Amino acid sequence: MMNNAINSLDKVDLLIVGSGAAASIIAAKAAQAGKQVLMLEAGPERSNKDLVSSQLWARRLKWGGSPVEEEGNLKIGHGFNAGWGTGGSSMHHYGVWPRLHANDFKIKSLYGKGKDWPIDYEDLRPFYDRVQSEVGISGDEKLEKWRPEGAAYPMPGLPVFKQGELIARGFTALGRDTAPIPLAVNSQPYKGRNPCNYDGWCDAGCPTGALANAQTVYLPQAKVAKANIIHRATVTRILTNQKGDKVVGVEYCDEAGQSHKQMADVVVLAAFAVENPRLLLASATQAQPQGLANSSGLVGKYLMTHPAGNIYGLFKEATQPYYGATGGQLINQDNYDDKAARKGAFGGYQWLIANALKPNGLLGIANTRPDIYGPKLDAFMKQAAKHMATMVFVGDDLPLAENRVELSPNKDKYGVPLAKVIHNVQAETDLMCQHAVEEGKAVFKAAGAEQVWSGPRVGMHILGGTIMGTSRDNSVTNRYGQCHDIPNLFIAGTGLFPSSGAVNPTFSLHALGLQAVEYLLSEWAGIV
């Protein structure tokens, strides 16, 4: 792992707050171009050798920093979605890598709702293609008929086990299609990394390296290119010049609580979708009293999460639910593109089918039936461990200004105000979710499930809060994540998304990161 060799008083070319998916691709490309790169990671240092396939251990990869206060009828689940330590949340993500669809970029133009992106699918398409070649994705673009145009996947899809076969039977009976789920998980050896062994421990960090995350792809590249990282370094403030139109570095606290200043020519905030606006707001100055990069008043606004929910069933046949990837075996996007197809509802959704199941843990078998306990739970577990199946819908969330990150009156141990998050879904999103659940139950019944039930609605992924756009009047950054108000301050990650789409965002944030770092390097002289 990269060491803490750089003295915190030395000025660097590029300082990156965070070490996750977005941070790592930018660090690797910038260091390879000869820039002196330093990453500040609030969490502990880990390598793949430290990872343990255990639900209890996997919790260590979840958020461990300052608490986030949450309100609303669909909370974003920050503790579940955010990461902690080397690699950030990429270390517990499931490697589900579909592309956004063309209409996801233009929901205001097409439907009169939400926000348009300042780019379209064709702008991002070449970056999707390049990232998937570098990282490796397993899938079948011919069967995945909903996928936008792009290069063929570099690896064939992962195998479909009994659970996937049984659920696919239900989709077929209803005239629907399925395809191998596009996963950043190796179905065969790829660029020195092992193929998956299908044991379903994706959220424990994948110690074999088969799943693409920051630790297996871009952080090793950054290390070879002489980038450095300081762990247990919690950034507390972004520092600017007197006019407030240029960043000069950051303040951070080390594990002992001692404060340091780290100066840099360019700063990239890649600390996830809640922490980035929190830092901008908490770094307000006399020149920028509303917070940094906030002349629009939009820092923290348009926060989104994907509304999601599981369908469960018990089958007479053995389902082998312990095999495969946590992200699933198959995908269906028949109800993705026509976002206004259902009366009174708005939004598309996808099905991620046949997720690998464990007996315990937050997403484990036992927690799907909180209504039973004692001997009944024992009998249920004996049956479910071999005969249960599941799939999850992932839906659109409307970008709304009132869904936001703001500063709490309460402060953390470093004296920084906590983030307070307010997130509510509207009636049209609620109806879309209800439709998805009813469809999912129908699929399971058509597949022959003897018992069918659904789980609670949850927030999957966190997006928005520092959205990109065409000007400082409608956004925080431009298409490259460069802040309109402060040209040498960039933001990376899902916080840039002006709309949510209904696909897992990690592939897209990599594509945006590659686009951003190439712009940053090409325009370096004018930026600094």
Tab-separated table of C-alpha atoms in Angstrom, residues 26-483:
chain	number	residue	atom	x	y	z
A	26	ILE	CA	-8.058	10.374	-11.144
A	27	ALA	CA	-5.021	9.659	-8.941
A	28	ALA	CA	-3.738	6.956	-11.275
A	29	LYS	CA	-4.065	8.971	-14.483
A	30	ALA	CA	-2.650	12.171	-12.977
A	31	ALA	CA	0.325	10.392	-11.386
A	32	GLN	CA	1.026	8.564	-14.646
A	33	ALA	CA	1.120	11.976	-16.339
A	34	GLY	CA	3.854	13.063	-13.936
A	35	LYS	CA	1.847	15.030	-11.387
A	36	GLN	CA	2.721	14.782	-7.707
A	37	VAL	CA	-0.456	13.324	-6.225
A	38	LEU	CA	-1.472	13.006	-2.591
A	39	MET	CA	-4.664	11.365	-1.387
A	40	LEU	CA	-6.126	11.962	2.070
A	41	GLU	CA	-8.245	9.064	3.369
A	42	ALA	CA	-10.182	9.495	6.611
A	43	GLY	CA	-10.392	5.767	7.290
A	44	PRO	CA	-7.794	3.082	8.050
A	45	GLU	CA	-5.289	1.532	5.687
A	46	ARG	CA	-6.176	-1.879	4.244
A	47	SER	CA	-4.936	-4.182	1.535
A	48	ASN	CA	-6.618	-7.186	-0.048
A	49	LYS	CA	-4.654	-9.378	2.346
A	50	ASP	CA	-6.574	-7.792	5.236
A	51	LEU	CA	-10.012	-8.729	3.892
A	52	VAL	CA	-12.040	-11.487	5.544
A	53	SER	CA	-15.115	-13.182	4.053
A	54	SER	CA	-17.422	-12.596	6.983
A	55	GLN	CA	-20.604	-10.560	7.399
A	56	LEU	CA	-19.360	-9.238	10.723
A	57	TRP	CA	-16.005	-8.241	9.257
A	58	ALA	CA	-17.640	-6.708	6.177
A	59	ARG	CA	-19.235	-4.075	8.416
A	60	ARG	CA	-15.794	-2.550	8.918
A	61	LEU	CA	-15.859	-1.463	5.274
A	62	LYS	CA	-18.992	0.629	5.892
A	63	TRP	CA	-18.948	4.258	6.983
A	64	GLY	CA	-17.077	4.860	10.232
A	65	GLY	CA	-16.693	8.641	10.236
A	66	SER	CA	-18.814	11.426	11.675
A	67	PRO	CA	-22.501	10.442	11.917
A	68	VAL	CA	-24.960	11.748	9.344
A	69	GLU	CA	-28.370	12.927	10.532
A	70	GLU	CA	-31.168	11.689	8.256
A	71	GLU	CA	-34.796	12.735	7.801
A	72	GLY	CA	-37.535	11.984	5.280
A	73	ASN	CA	-39.835	9.240	4.013
A	74	LEU	CA	-36.969	7.467	2.220
A	75	LYS	CA	-33.724	7.878	4.094
A	76	ILE	CA	-30.557	7.563	2.028
A	77	GLY	CA	-28.921	4.974	4.290
A	78	HIS	CA	-25.556	6.715	4.496
A	79	GLY	CA	-24.077	4.186	6.896
A	80	PHE	CA	-24.806	1.370	4.464
A	81	ASN	CA	-23.889	3.116	1.219
A	82	ALA	CA	-20.723	4.979	2.196
A	83	GLY	CA	-17.305	3.390	2.740
A	84	TRP	CA	-14.503	3.671	5.247
A	85	GLY	CA	-10.818	3.090	4.625
A	86	THR	CA	-8.644	2.430	1.606
A	87	GLY	CA	-10.797	2.188	-1.502
A	88	GLY	CA	-13.873	3.811	0.051
A	89	SER	CA	-17.281	2.386	-0.795
A	90	SER	CA	-15.872	0.565	-3.830
A	91	MET	CA	-14.614	-2.033	-1.355
A	92	HIS	CA	-18.134	-3.178	-0.496
A	93	HIS	CA	-19.881	-2.522	-3.796
A	94	TYR	CA	-21.249	-5.464	-5.757
A	95	GLY	CA	-19.704	-4.722	-9.145
A	96	VAL	CA	-23.022	-4.213	-10.981
A	97	TRP	CA	-21.979	-2.035	-13.940
A	98	PRO	CA	-24.792	-1.184	-16.382
A	99	ARG	CA	-24.583	2.021	-18.415
A	100	LEU	CA	-26.937	4.941	-18.046
A	101	HIS	CA	-29.410	5.124	-20.931
A	102	ALA	CA	-29.674	8.038	-23.355
A	103	ASN	CA	-32.920	9.349	-21.845
A	104	ASP	CA	-31.393	9.451	-18.343
A	105	PHE	CA	-29.388	12.488	-19.472
A	106	LYS	CA	-32.417	14.457	-20.701
A	107	ILE	CA	-35.366	13.934	-18.346
A	108	LYS	CA	-36.181	17.664	-18.242
A	109	SER	CA	-36.220	17.930	-22.037
A	110	LEU	CA	-38.105	14.674	-22.559
A	111	TYR	CA	-40.508	14.618	-19.618
A	112	GLY	CA	-40.515	18.140	-18.175
A	113	LYS	CA	-39.210	16.861	-14.830
A	114	GLY	CA	-35.980	17.170	-12.886
A	115	LYS	CA	-32.705	18.265	-14.477
A	116	ASP	CA	-30.854	17.641	-17.728
A	117	TRP	CA	-27.160	16.773	-17.804
A	118	PRO	CA	-24.782	19.120	-19.655
A	119	ILE	CA	-23.651	16.054	-21.643
A	120	ASP	CA	-25.439	13.207	-23.376
A	121	TYR	CA	-24.815	9.498	-23.681
A	122	GLU	CA	-22.665	9.832	-26.798
A	123	ASP	CA	-20.319	12.209	-24.928
A	124	LEU	CA	-19.746	9.571	-22.264
A	125	ARG	CA	-19.812	6.516	-24.527
A	126	PRO	CA	-16.077	6.486	-25.436
A	127	PHE	CA	-15.162	6.760	-21.759
A	128	TYR	CA	-17.455	3.847	-20.877
A	129	ASP	CA	-15.718	1.806	-23.586
A	130	ARG	CA	-12.224	2.658	-22.375
A	131	VAL	CA	-12.993	2.067	-18.698
A	132	GLN	CA	-14.573	-1.341	-19.345
A	133	SER	CA	-11.444	-2.397	-21.237
A	134	GLU	CA	-9.161	-1.261	-18.433
A	135	VAL	CA	-11.256	-2.700	-15.618
A	136	GLY	CA	-12.902	-5.722	-17.226
A	137	ILE	CA	-16.656	-6.381	-17.361
A	138	SER	CA	-18.369	-9.739	-17.790
A	139	GLY	CA	-21.616	-9.723	-19.738
A	140	ASP	CA	-23.442	-10.423	-22.993
A	141	GLU	CA	-24.248	-7.247	-24.892
A	142	LYS	CA	-26.274	-9.179	-27.493
A	143	LEU	CA	-28.673	-10.655	-24.952
A	144	GLU	CA	-28.707	-7.379	-23.005
A	145	LYS	CA	-31.020	-5.833	-25.577
A	146	TRP	CA	-31.673	-2.688	-23.504
A	147	ARG	CA	-28.002	-1.625	-23.374
A	148	PRO	CA	-27.066	1.534	-25.289
A	149	GLU	CA	-24.568	1.163	-28.130
A	150	GLY	CA	-20.980	0.569	-27.102
A	151	ALA	CA	-18.021	-1.768	-27.324
A	152	ALA	CA	-18.536	-5.457	-26.620
A	153	TYR	CA	-17.813	-6.613	-23.095
A	154	PRO	CA	-14.248	-7.939	-22.736
A	155	MET	CA	-15.396	-11.105	-20.933
A	156	PRO	CA	-18.381	-13.456	-21.303
A	157	GLY	CA	-21.109	-13.315	-18.687
A	158	LEU	CA	-20.788	-15.127	-15.385
A	159	PRO	CA	-22.605	-18.467	-15.105
A	160	VAL	CA	-26.269	-18.660	-14.153
A	161	PHE	CA	-26.960	-21.027	-11.268
A	162	LYS	CA	-30.210	-22.674	-10.214
A	163	GLN	CA	-31.627	-19.596	-8.480
A	164	GLY	CA	-31.220	-17.526	-11.654
A	165	GLU	CA	-32.697	-20.262	-13.839
A	166	LEU	CA	-35.821	-20.521	-11.678
A	167	ILE	CA	-36.519	-16.779	-11.569
A	168	ALA	CA	-35.820	-16.436	-15.316
A	169	ARG	CA	-38.585	-19.007	-15.791
A	170	GLY	CA	-41.034	-16.508	-14.322
A	171	PHE	CA	-39.899	-13.658	-16.581
A	172	THR	CA	-40.221	-15.933	-19.622
A	173	ALA	CA	-43.737	-16.963	-18.595
A	174	LEU	CA	-44.749	-13.293	-18.540
A	175	GLY	CA	-43.152	-12.570	-21.932
A	176	ARG	CA	-40.143	-10.770	-20.475
A	177	ASP	CA	-36.439	-11.159	-21.230
A	178	THR	CA	-33.362	-11.604	-19.063
A	179	ALA	CA	-29.647	-11.364	-19.794
A	180	PRO	CA	-26.456	-11.974	-17.834
A	181	ILE	CA	-25.960	-9.056	-15.499
A	182	PRO	CA	-23.021	-6.815	-16.513
A	183	LEU	CA	-20.578	-7.232	-13.638
A	184	ALA	CA	-17.118	-5.819	-13.013
A	185	VAL	CA	-16.307	-9.334	-11.844
A	186	ASN	CA	-14.002	-11.631	-13.787
A	187	SER	CA	-15.611	-14.617	-15.480
A	188	GLN	CA	-12.104	-15.597	-16.614
A	189	PRO	CA	-8.569	-14.422	-15.823
A	190	TYR	CA	-8.214	-10.773	-16.823
A	191	LYS	CA	-5.117	-8.579	-16.724
A	192	GLY	CA	-3.467	-10.618	-13.986
A	193	ARG	CA	-6.573	-10.921	-11.817
A	194	ASN	CA	-8.267	-14.200	-10.906
A	195	PRO	CA	-11.723	-15.271	-12.054
A	196	CYS	CA	-14.594	-15.296	-9.559
A	197	ASN	CA	-15.108	-18.380	-7.393
A	198	TYR	CA	-18.841	-17.560	-7.001
A	199	ASP	CA	-18.904	-17.692	-3.200
A	200	GLY	CA	-21.033	-14.552	-2.771
A	201	TRP	CA	-18.730	-12.505	-0.534
A	202	CYS	CA	-18.667	-9.372	-2.705
A	203	ASP	CA	-19.534	-6.977	0.112
A	204	ALA	CA	-16.617	-8.236	2.220
A	205	GLY	CA	-14.152	-6.711	-0.224
A	206	CYS	CA	-13.357	-9.693	-2.499
A	207	PRO	CA	-9.911	-10.745	-1.233
A	208	THR	CA	-9.297	-12.789	-4.416
A	209	GLY	CA	-9.260	-9.672	-6.584
A	210	ALA	CA	-11.868	-10.995	-9.014
A	211	LEU	CA	-14.153	-8.013	-8.364
A	212	ALA	CA	-12.931	-4.672	-9.696
A	213	ASN	CA	-12.610	-2.070	-6.992
A	214	ALA	CA	-10.155	0.701	-6.181
A	215	GLN	CA	-7.751	-1.756	-4.522
A	216	THR	CA	-7.568	-4.114	-7.500
A	217	VAL	CA	-7.350	-1.680	-10.422
A	218	TYR	CA	-6.510	2.004	-10.085
A	219	LEU	CA	-4.888	2.354	-6.647
A	220	PRO	CA	-2.128	-0.126	-7.600
A	221	GLN	CA	-1.558	1.889	-10.773
A	222	ALA	CA	-1.381	5.091	-8.746
A	223	LYS	CA	1.135	3.494	-6.392
A	224	VAL	CA	3.416	2.441	-9.254
A	225	ALA	CA	3.243	6.005	-10.592
A	226	LYS	CA	4.423	7.344	-7.181
A	227	ALA	CA	1.139	8.712	-5.867
A	228	ASN	CA	0.920	8.810	-2.078
A	229	ILE	CA	-1.852	8.404	0.444
A	230	ILE	CA	-2.165	9.418	4.085
A	231	HIS	CA	-4.677	7.380	6.087
A	232	ARG	CA	-6.599	8.456	9.177
A	233	ALA	CA	-6.504	11.978	7.704
A	234	THR	CA	-9.915	13.641	8.151
A	235	VAL	CA	-10.258	16.811	6.093
A	236	THR	CA	-11.986	19.510	8.117
A	237	ARG	CA	-11.742	22.558	5.870
A	238	ILE	CA	-10.907	23.598	2.334
A	239	LEU	CA	-8.548	26.563	2.256
A	240	THR	CA	-8.883	29.430	-0.236
A	241	ASN	CA	-7.130	32.676	-1.078
A	242	GLN	CA	-8.476	35.935	0.295
A	243	LYS	CA	-10.783	36.549	-2.679
A	244	GLY	CA	-12.209	33.053	-2.384
A	245	ASP	CA	-11.776	32.304	-6.085
A	246	LYS	CA	-8.912	29.816	-5.727
A	247	VAL	CA	-8.217	26.926	-3.377
A	248	VAL	CA	-4.754	26.688	-1.889
A	249	GLY	CA	-5.075	23.438	0.083
A	250	VAL	CA	-6.934	21.832	2.967
A	251	GLU	CA	-6.774	21.397	6.711
A	252	TYR	CA	-6.976	17.868	8.104
A	253	CYS	CA	-6.711	16.135	11.451
A	254	ASP	CA	-4.623	13.016	11.957
A	255	GLU	CA	-5.488	10.011	14.132
A	256	ALA	CA	-4.186	11.780	17.233
A	257	GLY	CA	-6.397	14.784	16.556
A	258	GLN	CA	-3.514	17.043	15.547
A	259	SER	CA	-4.338	19.570	12.836
A	260	HIS	CA	-2.260	19.906	9.667
A	261	LYS	CA	-2.341	22.059	6.557
A	262	GLN	CA	-1.697	20.523	3.155
A	263	MET	CA	-1.138	22.899	0.272
A	264	ALA	CA	-1.818	22.029	-3.363
A	265	ASP	CA	-2.199	23.571	-6.811
A	266	VAL	CA	-5.438	21.679	-7.484
A	267	VAL	CA	-7.860	19.987	-5.084
A	268	VAL	CA	-10.324	17.240	-6.026
A	269	LEU	CA	-13.143	16.450	-3.612
A	270	ALA	CA	-13.902	12.745	-3.980
A	271	ALA	CA	-15.214	12.057	-0.475
A	272	PHE	CA	-18.677	10.827	-1.525
A	273	ALA	CA	-21.963	12.574	-2.172
A	274	VAL	CA	-22.741	13.737	1.379
A	275	GLU	CA	-19.256	14.593	2.622
A	276	ASN	CA	-18.356	16.753	-0.390
A	277	PRO	CA	-21.183	19.319	0.081
A	278	ARG	CA	-20.680	19.163	3.833
A	279	LEU	CA	-17.055	20.251	3.391
A	280	LEU	CA	-17.982	23.002	0.930
A	281	LEU	CA	-20.618	24.401	3.275
A	282	ALA	CA	-18.407	24.091	6.357
A	283	SER	CA	-15.566	25.933	4.581
A	284	ALA	CA	-17.502	29.201	4.228
A	285	THR	CA	-15.416	32.358	4.338
A	286	GLN	CA	-16.100	36.069	4.457
A	287	ALA	CA	-15.701	36.127	0.678
A	288	GLN	CA	-18.037	33.128	0.245
A	289	PRO	CA	-20.391	33.193	3.248
A	290	GLN	CA	-22.792	30.591	1.773
A	291	GLY	CA	-19.993	28.066	1.464
A	292	LEU	CA	-17.427	27.431	-1.219
A	293	ALA	CA	-18.489	27.074	-4.867
A	294	ASN	CA	-22.011	28.037	-3.854
A	295	SER	CA	-22.887	31.232	-5.715
A	296	SER	CA	-25.737	29.194	-7.232
A	297	GLY	CA	-27.064	28.292	-3.795
A	298	LEU	CA	-27.199	24.687	-5.022
A	299	VAL	CA	-24.478	23.071	-2.935
A	300	GLY	CA	-26.191	20.218	-1.113
A	301	LYS	CA	-29.353	20.433	-3.272
A	302	TYR	CA	-30.835	17.742	-5.534
A	303	LEU	CA	-29.663	14.861	-3.354
A	304	MET	CA	-30.962	11.513	-4.612
A	305	THR	CA	-30.985	7.833	-3.815
A	306	HIS	CA	-32.293	4.921	-5.853
A	307	PRO	CA	-35.502	3.594	-4.282
A	308	ALA	CA	-35.083	-0.172	-4.152
A	309	GLY	CA	-36.716	-3.242	-2.704
A	310	ASN	CA	-36.352	-7.007	-2.671
A	311	ILE	CA	-38.776	-9.724	-3.715
A	312	TYR	CA	-38.341	-13.070	-1.944
A	313	GLY	CA	-39.708	-16.519	-2.572
A	314	LEU	CA	-39.450	-20.126	-1.460
A	315	PHE	CA	-39.381	-22.836	-4.110
A	316	LYS	CA	-39.952	-26.550	-3.949
A	317	GLU	CA	-36.787	-27.000	-6.017
A	318	ALA	CA	-33.372	-26.377	-4.505
A	319	THR	CA	-32.236	-22.885	-5.531
A	320	GLN	CA	-28.561	-22.923	-4.442
A	321	PRO	CA	-28.904	-19.316	-3.162
A	322	TYR	CA	-25.351	-19.294	-1.823
A	323	TYR	CA	-23.794	-19.442	-5.318
A	324	GLY	CA	-22.927	-16.496	-7.520
A	325	ALA	CA	-22.238	-12.801	-6.989
A	326	THR	CA	-23.975	-10.599	-4.447
A	327	GLY	CA	-24.984	-8.262	-7.276
A	328	GLY	CA	-26.960	-10.994	-9.005
A	329	GLN	CA	-26.856	-13.314	-11.998
A	330	LEU	CA	-29.339	-11.792	-14.453
A	331	ILE	CA	-30.787	-8.409	-15.356
A	332	ASN	CA	-34.104	-7.212	-16.771
A	333	GLN	CA	-34.712	-3.647	-17.970
A	334	ASP	CA	-38.008	-4.030	-19.842
A	335	ASN	CA	-39.522	-1.203	-17.757
A	336	TYR	CA	-36.501	1.086	-17.833
A	337	ASP	CA	-36.824	3.445	-20.769
A	338	ASP	CA	-40.476	4.494	-20.800
A	339	LYS	CA	-40.393	6.505	-17.610
A	340	ALA	CA	-43.930	7.865	-18.029
A	341	ALA	CA	-45.632	4.607	-19.053
A	342	ARG	CA	-47.552	4.043	-15.835
A	343	LYS	CA	-50.471	6.368	-15.034
A	344	GLY	CA	-49.733	8.652	-12.102
A	345	ALA	CA	-46.231	7.216	-11.742
A	346	PHE	CA	-42.884	8.401	-12.992
A	347	GLY	CA	-39.586	6.611	-13.397
A	348	GLY	CA	-38.011	3.546	-14.905
A	349	TYR	CA	-36.539	0.616	-13.053
A	350	GLN	CA	-34.416	-2.486	-13.503
A	351	TRP	CA	-34.397	-5.935	-11.909
A	352	LEU	CA	-31.145	-7.399	-10.543
A	353	ILE	CA	-31.947	-11.085	-10.343
A	354	ALA	CA	-30.705	-13.974	-8.164
A	355	ASN	CA	-28.448	-12.198	-5.686
A	356	ALA	CA	-26.242	-14.511	-3.637
A	357	LEU	CA	-27.647	-14.874	-0.121
A	358	LYS	CA	-26.027	-15.455	3.267
A	359	PRO	CA	-27.840	-16.687	6.393
A	360	ASN	CA	-27.266	-13.535	8.453
A	361	GLY	CA	-26.270	-9.891	8.061
A	362	LEU	CA	-28.338	-6.901	6.971
A	363	LEU	CA	-29.197	-8.471	3.602
A	364	GLY	CA	-29.186	-12.030	4.913
A	365	ILE	CA	-31.937	-14.636	4.913
A	366	ALA	CA	-32.931	-14.248	8.571
A	367	ASN	CA	-33.641	-10.517	8.265
A	368	THR	CA	-36.118	-11.040	5.429
A	369	ARG	CA	-38.644	-12.373	7.957
A	370	PRO	CA	-38.541	-10.153	11.065
A	371	ASP	CA	-42.065	-11.303	11.828
A	372	ILE	CA	-40.979	-14.811	12.895
A	373	TYR	CA	-38.653	-15.972	15.638
A	374	GLY	CA	-37.831	-18.922	17.861
A	375	PRO	CA	-38.685	-22.441	16.557
A	376	LYS	CA	-40.540	-20.975	13.546
A	377	LEU	CA	-37.427	-19.045	12.517
A	378	ASP	CA	-35.333	-22.185	12.927
A	379	ALA	CA	-37.633	-24.127	10.613
A	380	PHE	CA	-37.735	-21.260	8.122
A	381	MET	CA	-33.942	-20.994	8.020
A	382	LYS	CA	-33.520	-24.721	7.390
A	383	GLN	CA	-35.824	-24.464	4.396
A	384	ALA	CA	-34.684	-21.084	3.087
A	385	ALA	CA	-30.965	-21.849	3.149
A	386	LYS	CA	-31.515	-24.250	0.253
A	387	HIS	CA	-34.805	-23.171	-1.342
A	388	MET	CA	-34.959	-19.354	-1.215
A	389	ALA	CA	-34.605	-16.926	-4.122
A	390	THR	CA	-34.523	-13.142	-4.416
A	391	MET	CA	-34.245	-10.221	-6.780
A	392	VAL	CA	-34.192	-6.445	-6.296
A	393	PHE	CA	-35.690	-3.559	-8.228
A	394	VAL	CA	-33.679	-0.348	-8.588
A	395	GLY	CA	-35.696	2.717	-9.562
A	396	ASP	CA	-35.416	6.340	-10.658
A	397	ASP	CA	-35.428	9.083	-8.061
A	398	LEU	CA	-36.633	12.523	-9.117
A	399	PRO	CA	-34.053	15.282	-8.576
A	400	LEU	CA	-35.704	17.788	-6.235
A	401	ALA	CA	-34.072	20.870	-4.741
A	402	GLU	CA	-35.738	20.261	-1.382
A	403	ASN	CA	-33.892	16.933	-1.037
A	404	ARG	CA	-30.630	18.205	0.324
A	405	VAL	CA	-27.558	18.136	2.528
A	406	GLU	CA	-27.286	20.961	5.027
A	407	LEU	CA	-25.209	21.647	8.102
A	408	SER	CA	-26.513	20.501	11.470
A	409	PRO	CA	-26.161	22.620	14.619
A	410	ASN	CA	-24.412	19.574	16.088
A	411	LYS	CA	-20.683	19.154	15.528
A	412	ASP	CA	-18.261	16.253	15.321
A	413	LYS	CA	-15.165	15.762	17.474
A	414	TYR	CA	-13.165	18.031	15.179
A	415	GLY	CA	-15.622	20.912	15.570
A	416	VAL	CA	-17.095	20.538	12.072
A	417	PRO	CA	-20.910	20.691	11.767
A	418	LEU	CA	-22.459	17.321	11.035
A	419	ALA	CA	-24.250	16.716	7.769
A	420	LYS	CA	-28.034	16.743	7.988
A	421	VAL	CA	-29.779	15.015	5.076
A	422	ILE	CA	-33.427	15.480	4.122
A	423	HIS	CA	-34.805	13.131	1.467
A	424	ASN	CA	-38.411	12.427	0.515
A	425	VAL	CA	-39.918	10.676	-2.499
A	426	GLN	CA	-43.005	12.060	-4.189
A	427	ALA	CA	-46.272	10.270	-4.939
A	428	GLU	CA	-45.295	9.521	-8.551
A	429	THR	CA	-42.101	7.797	-7.395
A	430	ASP	CA	-44.045	5.905	-4.758
A	431	LEU	CA	-46.452	4.584	-7.411
A	432	MET	CA	-43.552	3.476	-9.600
A	433	CYS	CA	-42.140	1.502	-6.672
A	434	GLN	CA	-45.512	-0.075	-5.913
A	435	HIS	CA	-45.835	-1.161	-9.538
A	436	ALA	CA	-42.368	-2.734	-9.426
A	437	VAL	CA	-43.158	-4.720	-6.280
A	438	GLU	CA	-46.402	-6.063	-7.728
A	439	GLU	CA	-44.629	-7.023	-10.942
A	440	GLY	CA	-41.881	-8.766	-8.982
A	441	LYS	CA	-44.369	-10.833	-7.020
A	442	ALA	CA	-46.096	-11.808	-10.271
A	443	VAL	CA	-42.768	-12.957	-11.710
A	444	PHE	CA	-42.078	-15.163	-8.686
A	445	LYS	CA	-45.551	-16.669	-8.789
A	446	ALA	CA	-45.148	-17.360	-12.508
A	447	ALA	CA	-41.816	-19.002	-11.715
A	448	GLY	CA	-43.570	-21.417	-9.366
A	449	ALA	CA	-42.654	-20.007	-5.967
A	450	GLU	CA	-44.682	-21.572	-3.146
A	451	GLN	CA	-44.363	-18.487	-0.928
A	452	VAL	CA	-43.717	-14.888	-2.077
A	453	TRP	CA	-43.092	-11.748	-0.017
A	454	SER	CA	-41.359	-8.384	-0.327
A	455	GLY	CA	-38.926	-6.414	1.789
A	456	PRO	CA	-39.074	-2.758	2.838
A	457	ARG	CA	-38.236	0.060	0.458
A	458	VAL	CA	-34.669	1.271	0.965
A	459	GLY	CA	-32.264	3.834	-0.439
A	460	MET	CA	-29.603	2.276	-2.670
A	461	HIS	CA	-26.673	4.531	-3.652
A	462	ILE	CA	-26.347	8.274	-2.978
A	463	LEU	CA	-26.238	10.803	-5.805
A	464	GLY	CA	-26.428	14.548	-6.389
A	465	GLY	CA	-25.678	17.357	-3.960
A	466	THR	CA	-22.987	18.953	-6.144
A	467	ILE	CA	-24.605	18.670	-9.561
A	468	MET	CA	-22.993	19.477	-12.894
A	469	GLY	CA	-24.587	21.828	-15.413
A	470	THR	CA	-24.082	24.529	-18.007
A	471	SER	CA	-23.548	27.556	-15.758
A	472	ARG	CA	-23.273	28.736	-12.174
A	473	ASP	CA	-26.968	29.624	-12.353
A	474	ASN	CA	-28.088	25.995	-12.600
A	475	SER	CA	-25.272	23.925	-11.103
A	476	VAL	CA	-22.186	23.705	-8.900
A	477	THR	CA	-19.756	22.409	-11.551
A	478	ASN	CA	-19.304	22.186	-15.288
A	479	ARG	CA	-19.363	18.903	-17.230
A	480	TYR	CA	-15.905	17.990	-15.938
A	481	GLY	CA	-16.668	18.498	-12.249
A	482	GLN	CA	-14.783	21.808	-12.229
A	483	CYS	CA	-16.440	24.269	-9.851
